[in-house]
PDB file of C-alpha atoms in Angstrom:
ATOM      1  CA  MET A  16     -23.338 -25.964  44.211  1.00 74.00           C
ATOM      2  CA  ARG A  17     -20.817 -25.286  46.070  1.00 85.00           C
ATOM      3  CA  ILE A  18     -17.618 -23.508  44.890  1.00 82.00           C
ATOM      4  CA  THR A  19     -14.505 -24.223  46.253  1.00 90.00           C
ATOM      5  CA  ASN A  20     -11.331 -22.558  46.046  1.00 90.00           C
ATOM      6  CA  ASN A  21      -9.673 -24.631  43.586  1.00 92.00           C
ATOM      7  CA  MET A  22     -13.185 -23.182  41.141  1.00 93.00           C
ATOM      8  CA  LEU A  23     -12.182 -19.907  42.623  1.00 93.00           C
ATOM      9  CA  VAL A  24      -8.068 -20.446  41.482  1.00 95.00           C
ATOM     10  CA  ASN A  25      -8.473 -21.255  38.084  1.00 94.00           C
ATOM     11  CA  ASN A  26     -11.241 -18.437  37.664  1.00 95.00           C
ATOM     12  CA  MET A  27      -8.946 -15.650  38.580  1.00 96.00           C
ATOM     13  CA  ILE A  28      -5.890 -17.564  36.955  1.00 97.00           C
ATOM     14  CA  ASN A  29      -8.097 -17.427  33.637  1.00 96.00           C
ATOM     15  CA  SER A  30      -8.964 -13.905  34.079  1.00 96.00           C
ATOM     16  CA  ILE A  31      -5.172 -13.262  34.810  1.00 97.00           C
ATOM     17  CA  GLY A  32      -4.080 -15.039  31.649  1.00 96.00           C
ATOM     18  CA  SER A  33      -6.746 -13.289  28.946  1.00 96.00           C
ATOM     19  CA  ASN A  34      -5.511  -9.579  30.638  1.00 96.00           C
ATOM     20  CA  LEU A  35      -2.244 -10.955  29.821  1.00 97.00           C
ATOM     21  CA  VAL A  36      -3.562 -11.591  26.567  1.00 95.00           C
ATOM     22  CA  ARG A  37      -5.223  -7.810  26.420  1.00 94.00           C
ATOM     23  CA  MET A  38      -2.124  -6.226  27.872  1.00 96.00           C
ATOM     24  CA  ASP A  39       0.350  -8.090  25.219  1.00 94.00           C
ATOM     25  CA  LYS A  40      -2.434  -6.514  22.124  1.00 90.00           C
ATOM     26  CA  PHE A  41      -1.994  -3.107  23.950  1.00 90.00           C
ATOM     27  CA  GLN A  42       1.563  -2.978  24.030  1.00 93.00           C
ATOM     28  CA  ASN A  43       2.413  -4.037  20.709  1.00 90.00           C
ATOM     29  CA  ARG A  44      -0.085  -1.415  19.149  1.00 88.00           C
ATOM     30  CA  LEU A  45       2.099   0.780  21.246  1.00 91.00           C
ATOM     31  CA  ALA A  46       5.664  -0.426  19.896  1.00 93.00           C
ATOM     32  CA  THR A  47       4.573  -0.402  15.845  1.00 90.00           C
ATOM     33  CA  GLY A  48       2.241   2.889  16.283  1.00 88.00           C
ATOM     34  CA  LYS A  49      -0.533   0.521  14.011  1.00 85.00           C
ATOM     35  CA  LYS A  50      -4.352  -0.042  14.822  1.00 81.00           C
ATOM     36  CA  ILE A  51      -4.698  -3.635  13.802  1.00 82.00           C
ATOM     37  CA  GLN A  52      -1.708  -6.212  13.636  1.00 82.00           C
ATOM     38  CA  VAL A  53      -3.431  -8.598  11.959  1.00 84.00           C
ATOM     39  CA  PRO A  54      -6.830  -8.375   9.308  1.00 87.00           C
ATOM     40  CA  SER A  55      -8.811 -10.366  11.958  1.00 87.00           C
ATOM     41  CA  ASP A  56      -8.438  -7.400  14.248  1.00 83.00           C
ATOM     42  CA  ASP A  57     -10.755  -5.686  12.703  1.00 88.00           C
ATOM     43  CA  PRO A  58     -11.804  -6.685   9.157  1.00 92.00           C
ATOM     44  CA  VAL A  59     -13.701  -3.845   8.067  1.00 93.00           C
ATOM     45  CA  VAL A  60     -10.914  -1.755   8.510  1.00 90.00           C
ATOM     46  CA  ALA A  61      -8.228  -3.978   6.661  1.00 89.00           C
ATOM     47  CA  ALA A  62     -10.272  -4.202   3.720  1.00 92.00           C
ATOM     48  CA  ARG A  63     -10.366  -0.478   3.669  1.00 93.00           C
ATOM     49  CA  ALA A  64      -6.058  -0.544   3.976  1.00 90.00           C
ATOM     50  CA  LEU A  65      -6.071  -3.418   1.671  1.00 92.00           C
ATOM     51  CA  LYS A  66      -8.404  -1.496  -0.822  1.00 96.00           C
ATOM     52  CA  LEU A  67      -6.085   2.404  -0.811  1.00 96.00           C
ATOM     53  CA  ARG A  68      -2.908  -0.026  -0.732  1.00 95.00           C
ATOM     54  CA  THR A  69      -4.178  -0.964  -4.324  1.00 97.00           C
ATOM     55  CA  ASP A  70      -5.662   2.351  -5.257  1.00 97.00           C
ATOM     56  CA  VAL A  71      -1.976   3.980  -4.511  1.00 97.00           C
ATOM     57  CA  SER A  72      -0.447   1.537  -5.764  1.00 97.00           C
ATOM     58  CA  GLU A  73      -2.213   1.579  -9.394  1.00 97.00           C
ATOM     59  CA  VAL A  74      -2.163   6.387  -9.074  1.00 97.00           C
ATOM     60  CA  ASP A  75       1.795   5.671  -8.964  1.00 97.00           C
ATOM     61  CA  GLN A  76       1.976   3.411 -11.895  1.00 98.00           C
ATOM     62  CA  TYR A  77      -0.227   5.902 -13.704  1.00 97.00           C
ATOM     63  CA  LYS A  78       2.697   8.382 -12.587  1.00 97.00           C
ATOM     64  CA  ARG A  79       4.982   6.138 -14.544  1.00 97.00           C
ATOM     65  CA  ASN A  80       3.449   5.335 -17.098  1.00 97.00           C
ATOM     66  CA  VAL A  81       3.374   9.726 -18.189  1.00 97.00           C
ATOM     67  CA  LYS A  82       6.765   9.446 -17.281  1.00 96.00           C
ATOM     68  CA  ASP A  83       7.098   7.704 -19.956  1.00 97.00           C
ATOM     69  CA  ALA A  84       5.191   8.187 -22.688  1.00 97.00           C
ATOM     70  CA  GLN A  85       6.823  11.973 -21.683  1.00 96.00           C
ATOM     71  CA  SER A  86       9.625  10.329 -22.878  1.00 96.00           C
ATOM     72  CA  TRP A  87       8.666   8.723 -25.566  1.00 96.00           C
ATOM     73  CA  LEU A  88       7.062  12.042 -26.976  1.00 96.00           C
ATOM     74  CA  GLU A  89       9.876  13.777 -26.721  1.00 95.00           C
ATOM     75  CA  VAL A  90      12.283  11.557 -28.690  1.00 95.00           C
ATOM     76  CA  THR A  91       9.139  11.382 -30.930  1.00 95.00           C
ATOM     77  CA  GLU A  92       9.490  15.252 -31.737  1.00 94.00           C
ATOM     78  CA  GLY A  93      13.242  14.772 -31.660  1.00 92.00           C
ATOM     79  CA  VAL A  94      12.913  12.461 -35.118  1.00 92.00           C
ATOM     80  CA  LEU A  95       9.890  14.027 -36.810  1.00 92.00           C
ATOM     81  CA  GLY A  96      12.256  17.632 -36.213  1.00 89.00           C
ATOM     82  CA  ASN A  97      15.013  15.580 -37.940  1.00 91.00           C
ATOM     83  CA  VAL A  98      12.183  14.272 -40.612  1.00 91.00           C
ATOM     84  CA  GLY A  99      11.052  17.498 -40.992  1.00 87.00           C
ATOM     85  CA  ASP A 100      15.296  18.716 -41.948  1.00 88.00           C
ATOM     86  CA  VAL A 101      15.930  16.075 -44.295  1.00 90.00           C
ATOM     87  CA  LEU A 102      12.749  16.892 -46.302  1.00 90.00           C
ATOM     88  CA  HIS A 103      13.353  20.165 -46.601  1.00 90.00           C
ATOM     89  CA  ARG A 104      17.049  19.296 -47.790  1.00 89.00           C
ATOM     90  CA  ALA A 105      15.470  17.339 -50.307  1.00 90.00           C
ATOM     91  CA  ARG A 106      13.062  19.662 -51.640  1.00 89.00           C
ATOM     92  CA  GLU A 107      16.175  22.373 -51.316  1.00 89.00           C
ATOM     93  CA  LEU A 108      18.377  19.772 -54.200  1.00 87.00           C
ATOM     94  CA  ALA A 109      15.117  18.642 -55.965  1.00 85.00           C
ATOM     95  CA  VAL A 110      14.593  22.135 -57.271  1.00 78.00           C
TER      96      VAL A 110
END
């Protein structure tokens, strides 16, 4: 089979096109500082990143729950202290 100039030019154009795509990909990585632009770049790492993001969200929710529980306990403690004072006063009045 004879290799024509047209075949060589088409091959070179295809190579240049694929190199431009690769260069664009690397420029995006440099510009954003992210290795993965889309999950298909590295599905395993993308899955791990999503799992970590979910874990961080869960931990943040746990922290909010702890703060809410502490606030509730402080209010409850104050109310119970008042109830104790009222009961003590009721005993004094009953005697």
